[in-house]
mmCIF file of C-alpha atoms in Angstrom:
data_model
loop_
_atom_site.group_PDB
_atom_site.id
_atom_site.type_symbol
_atom_site.label_atom_id
_atom_site.label_comp_id
_atom_site.label_asym_id
_atom_site.label_seq_id
_atom_site.Cartn_x
_atom_site.Cartn_y
_atom_site.Cartn_z
ATOM 1 C CA PHE A 15 0.017 0.356 0.508
ATOM 2 C CA VAL A 16 1.080 4.046 -0.557
ATOM 3 C CA TYR A 17 -0.172 6.331 0.683
ATOM 4 C CA GLN A 18 -0.855 9.274 -2.021
ATOM 5 C CA PRO A 19 -1.617 12.869 -0.950
ATOM 6 C CA ILE A 20 -4.812 14.232 -1.641
ATOM 7 C CA SER A 21 -5.435 18.480 -1.720
ATOM 8 C CA THR A 22 -7.351 20.168 -2.117
ATOM 9 C CA VAL A 23 -7.027 23.791 -2.449
ATOM 10 C CA GLN A 24 -10.717 25.774 -1.715
ATOM 11 C CA TYR A 25 -10.796 29.680 -2.769
ATOM 12 C CA GLY A 26 -13.363 31.899 -1.928
ATOM 13 C CA LEU A 27 -13.982 35.404 -4.224
ATOM 14 C CA TYR A 28 -16.335 37.648 -1.447
ATOM 15 C CA VAL A 29 -17.788 41.740 -1.125
ATOM 16 C CA SER A 30 -18.779 42.347 2.270
ATOM 17 C CA SER A 31 -19.090 45.815 1.598
ATOM 18 C CA PHE A 32 -18.498 49.094 -0.515
ATOM 19 C CA SER A 33 -17.473 52.571 -0.021
ATOM 20 C CA PRO A 34 -19.049 55.141 -1.596
ATOM 21 C CA SER A 35 -22.860 52.948 -2.417
ATOM 22 C CA LEU A 36 -24.441 56.258 -3.832
ATOM 23 C CA ILE A 37 -22.226 58.464 -6.660
ATOM 24 C CA GLY A 38 -23.344 61.649 -8.969
ATOM 25 C CA HIS A 39 -23.970 59.975 -12.759
ATOM 26 C CA GLY A 40 -21.456 61.933 -13.615
ATOM 27 C CA GLY A 41 -18.944 58.699 -12.037
ATOM 28 C CA GLY A 42 -14.688 59.555 -11.246
ATOM 29 C CA GLN A 43 -15.042 58.637 -7.849
ATOM 30 C CA GLU A 44 -13.597 55.873 -6.093
ATOM 31 C CA MET A 45 -15.102 53.246 -4.948
ATOM 32 C CA THR A 46 -13.330 50.851 -2.233
ATOM 33 C CA LEU A 47 -14.485 46.616 -2.049
ATOM 34 C CA MET A 48 -14.130 45.414 1.391
ATOM 35 C CA GLY A 49 -13.916 41.238 1.165
ATOM 36 C CA GLY A 50 -11.749 38.172 0.062
ATOM 37 C CA GLY A 51 -10.297 36.622 -2.133
ATOM 38 C CA PHE A 52 -8.928 39.727 -4.927
ATOM 39 C CA ALA A 53 -5.757 38.634 -5.107
ATOM 40 C CA CYS A 54 -5.054 34.890 -5.993
ATOM 41 C CA SER A 55 -1.978 33.128 -8.054
ATOM 42 C CA SER A 56 -2.636 31.134 -10.730
ATOM 43 C CA ASP A 57 -0.519 27.594 -9.496
ATOM 44 C CA LEU A 58 -1.245 28.280 -5.619
ATOM 45 C CA SER A 59 2.471 27.747 -5.820
ATOM 46 C CA PRO A 60 3.868 30.627 -2.927
ATOM 47 C CA HIS A 61 6.413 31.834 -5.322
ATOM 48 C CA SER A 62 3.731 31.914 -8.536
ATOM 49 C CA SER A 63 3.797 35.771 -9.943
ATOM 50 C CA ARG A 64 1.306 34.173 -12.578
ATOM 51 C CA SER A 65 -2.454 35.641 -10.553
ATOM 52 C CA LEU A 66 -5.951 35.533 -12.059
ATOM 53 C CA PRO A 67 -7.185 38.475 -13.966
ATOM 54 C CA LEU A 68 -9.881 40.293 -11.453
ATOM 55 C CA SER A 69 -12.374 42.342 -12.855
ATOM 56 C CA ILE A 70 -14.606 44.649 -11.212
ATOM 57 C CA MET A 71 -18.270 45.373 -12.904
ATOM 58 C CA VAL A 72 -20.540 47.975 -12.178
ATOM 59 C CA CYS A 73 -24.227 47.726 -14.094
ATOM 60 C CA SER A 74 -22.716 46.121 -16.313
ATOM 61 C CA GLN A 75 -19.718 48.095 -16.772
ATOM 62 C CA LEU A 76 -15.451 48.549 -16.123
ATOM 63 C CA CYS A 77 -14.595 49.779 -12.924
ATOM 64 C CA ILE A 78 -10.573 50.047 -13.981
ATOM 65 C CA ILE A 79 -8.783 48.850 -10.643
ATOM 66 C CA THR A 80 -6.592 50.817 -9.359
ATOM 67 C CA ARG A 81 -5.397 49.588 -6.666
ATOM 68 C CA SER A 82 -5.866 45.830 -5.343
ATOM 69 C CA SER A 83 -4.842 43.257 -2.499
ATOM 70 C CA HIS A 84 -6.065 40.157 -0.560
ATOM 71 C CA ASP A 85 -8.370 41.791 1.431
ATOM 72 C CA THR A 86 -9.244 45.603 -0.253
ATOM 73 C CA THR A 87 -9.587 46.642 -4.118
ATOM 74 C CA THR A 88 -9.709 49.882 -5.584
ATOM 75 C CA CYS A 89 -11.436 51.252 -8.761
ATOM 76 C CA SER A 90 -12.608 53.817 -10.314
ATOM 77 C CA ILE A 91 -16.051 54.488 -11.367
ATOM 78 C CA PRO A 92 -17.812 54.112 -14.463
ATOM 79 C CA PRO A 93 -19.927 57.010 -15.044
ATOM 80 C CA SER A 94 -23.875 56.313 -15.380
ATOM 81 C CA SER A 95 -25.438 54.319 -18.295
ATOM 82 C CA SER A 96 -28.890 56.019 -17.295
ATOM 83 C CA THR A 97 -30.322 56.282 -21.687
ATOM 84 C CA LEU A 98 -33.857 56.641 -22.102
ATOM 85 C CA ALA A 99 -35.608 54.447 -24.503
ATOM 86 C CA ASN A 100 -34.807 57.078 -27.234
ATOM 87 C CA GLY A 101 -30.974 56.290 -27.038
ATOM 88 C CA THR A 102 -30.216 59.802 -25.294
ATOM 89 C CA ARG A 103 -28.763 59.917 -21.633
ATOM 90 C CA SER A 104 -31.003 60.782 -18.694
ATOM 91 C CA PHE A 105 -29.500 61.865 -15.181
ATOM 92 C CA SER A 106 -33.670 62.636 -13.841
ATOM 93 C CA HIS A 107 -33.497 58.966 -11.882
ATOM 94 C CA ASP A 108 -31.437 56.967 -9.496
ATOM 95 C CA LEU A 109 -30.265 54.086 -10.521
ATOM 96 C CA ASN A 110 -29.354 51.238 -8.168
ATOM 97 C CA CYS A 111 -26.545 48.969 -9.819
ATOM 98 C CA ASN A 112 -25.128 45.567 -9.510
ATOM 99 C CA VAL A 113 -21.138 45.729 -8.483
ATOM 100 C CA THR A 114 -19.952 42.353 -9.654
ATOM 101 C CA VAL A 115 -16.457 41.079 -9.291
ATOM 102 C CA SER A 116 -14.878 37.596 -11.297
ATOM 103 C CA MET A 117 -11.479 36.384 -11.141
ATOM 104 C CA GLY A 118 -11.313 33.742 -13.426
ATOM 105 C CA SER A 119 -13.887 31.380 -13.462
ATOM 106 C CA MET A 120 -15.042 32.981 -9.537
ATOM 107 C CA VAL A 121 -18.036 35.307 -9.343
ATOM 108 C CA THR A 122 -19.536 36.676 -6.479
ATOM 109 C CA ASP A 123 -22.593 39.909 -6.956
ATOM 110 C CA SER A 124 -22.411 42.273 -3.528
ATOM 111 C CA MET A 125 -24.542 41.931 -1.362
ATOM 112 C CA GLN A 126 -25.777 46.105 -1.364
ATOM 113 C CA HIS A 127 -25.743 48.138 -4.626
ATOM 114 C CA LEU A 128 -23.960 51.069 -6.296
ATOM 115 C CA THR A 129 -26.679 54.343 -6.802
ATOM 116 C CA TYR A 130 -26.157 56.934 -9.170
ATOM 117 C CA GLN A 131 -28.094 59.848 -7.821
ATOM 118 C CA SER A 132 -29.974 62.264 -9.392
ATOM 119 C CA ALA A 133 -29.374 65.111 -6.348
ATOM 120 C CA LEU A 134 -26.189 63.912 -6.004
ATOM 121 C CA THR A 135 -25.771 64.700 -10.477
ATOM 122 C CA PRO A 136 -23.908 68.771 -10.871
ATOM 123 C CA VAL A 137 -26.424 70.453 -13.774
ATOM 124 C CA ILE A 138 -25.247 72.776 -15.703
ATOM 125 C CA ASN A 139 -27.891 75.280 -16.623
ATOM 126 C CA SER A 140 -26.271 78.805 -18.025
ATOM 127 C CA ILE A 141 -23.188 80.164 -18.306
ATOM 128 C CA TRP A 142 -22.662 83.504 -19.152
ATOM 129 C CA PRO A 143 -21.547 85.645 -21.354
ATOM 130 C CA ARG A 144 -21.545 83.453 -24.762
ATOM 131 C CA ARG A 145 -19.077 84.876 -25.847
ATOM 132 C CA GLY A 146 -15.264 86.027 -24.971
ATOM 133 C CA GLY A 147 -12.145 87.953 -26.372
ATOM 134 C CA THR A 148 -9.738 85.202 -28.215
ATOM 135 C CA ALA A 149 -7.367 87.102 -25.541
ATOM 136 C CA GLY A 150 -8.846 85.367 -22.501
ATOM 137 C CA GLY A 151 -9.288 86.529 -19.094
ATOM 138 C CA THR A 152 -13.103 86.524 -19.702
ATOM 139 C CA ILE A 153 -15.302 85.695 -16.226
ATOM 140 C CA LEU A 154 -17.141 83.425 -17.341
ATOM 141 C CA THR A 155 -20.655 82.942 -14.224
ATOM 142 C CA ILE A 156 -22.164 78.941 -14.586
ATOM 143 C CA GLN A 157 -24.833 78.963 -12.996
ATOM 144 C CA GLY A 158 -26.957 75.195 -12.160
ATOM 145 C CA GLN A 159 -27.854 72.375 -9.935
ATOM 146 C CA VAL A 160 -25.499 70.440 -7.495
ATOM 147 C CA LEU A 161 -22.281 73.107 -8.451
ATOM 148 C CA SER A 162 -21.194 73.789 -5.179
ATOM 149 C CA GLY A 163 -19.403 70.893 -2.521
ATOM 150 C CA LEU A 164 -18.082 68.989 -5.059
ATOM 151 C CA GLN A 165 -15.663 67.092 -3.211
ATOM 152 C CA ARG A 166 -12.919 67.732 -5.809
ATOM 153 C CA SER A 167 -11.808 70.774 -7.907
ATOM 154 C CA ALA A 168 -14.225 71.957 -11.412
ATOM 155 C CA THR A 169 -11.583 72.565 -13.834
ATOM 156 C CA VAL A 170 -13.976 74.804 -16.899
ATOM 157 C CA LEU A 171 -12.503 73.948 -20.638
ATOM 158 C CA ILE A 172 -13.240 75.780 -23.747
ATOM 159 C CA ASP A 173 -12.527 74.421 -26.805
ATOM 160 C CA GLY A 174 -10.767 72.063 -25.436
#
């Protein structure tokens, strides 16, 4: 009788929570996911440098990963995919989205949703004046909703 050990390795991929869970339709914020199994080796040897690709989807759109470890991953949230039946984009309503994490053949959905909120989405109603000199220096007045209190500074580009 020859003893031959059998090894079974189980590897779990799960999301316990993420933050933020409420954002404006423009996206662009970083989302941090907490959980486990975000980094694993494809051959499970201690010195392997081959990793399975990790993917995070929000409303079926790719959330670009900026940092990742075994239990925490950060990605840049894409803009909302909110569209009307005629194909135009609409930010007048809230949109609840699934957050799906996959690595190789493992796939898991978060128990919580990411919500794109219209109340957090900046909207420009008017810009004055409509014309200015080519030398620059014209002061613009921009009016709209949710323009104050933005978490990051706003940049205004003219024809750029």
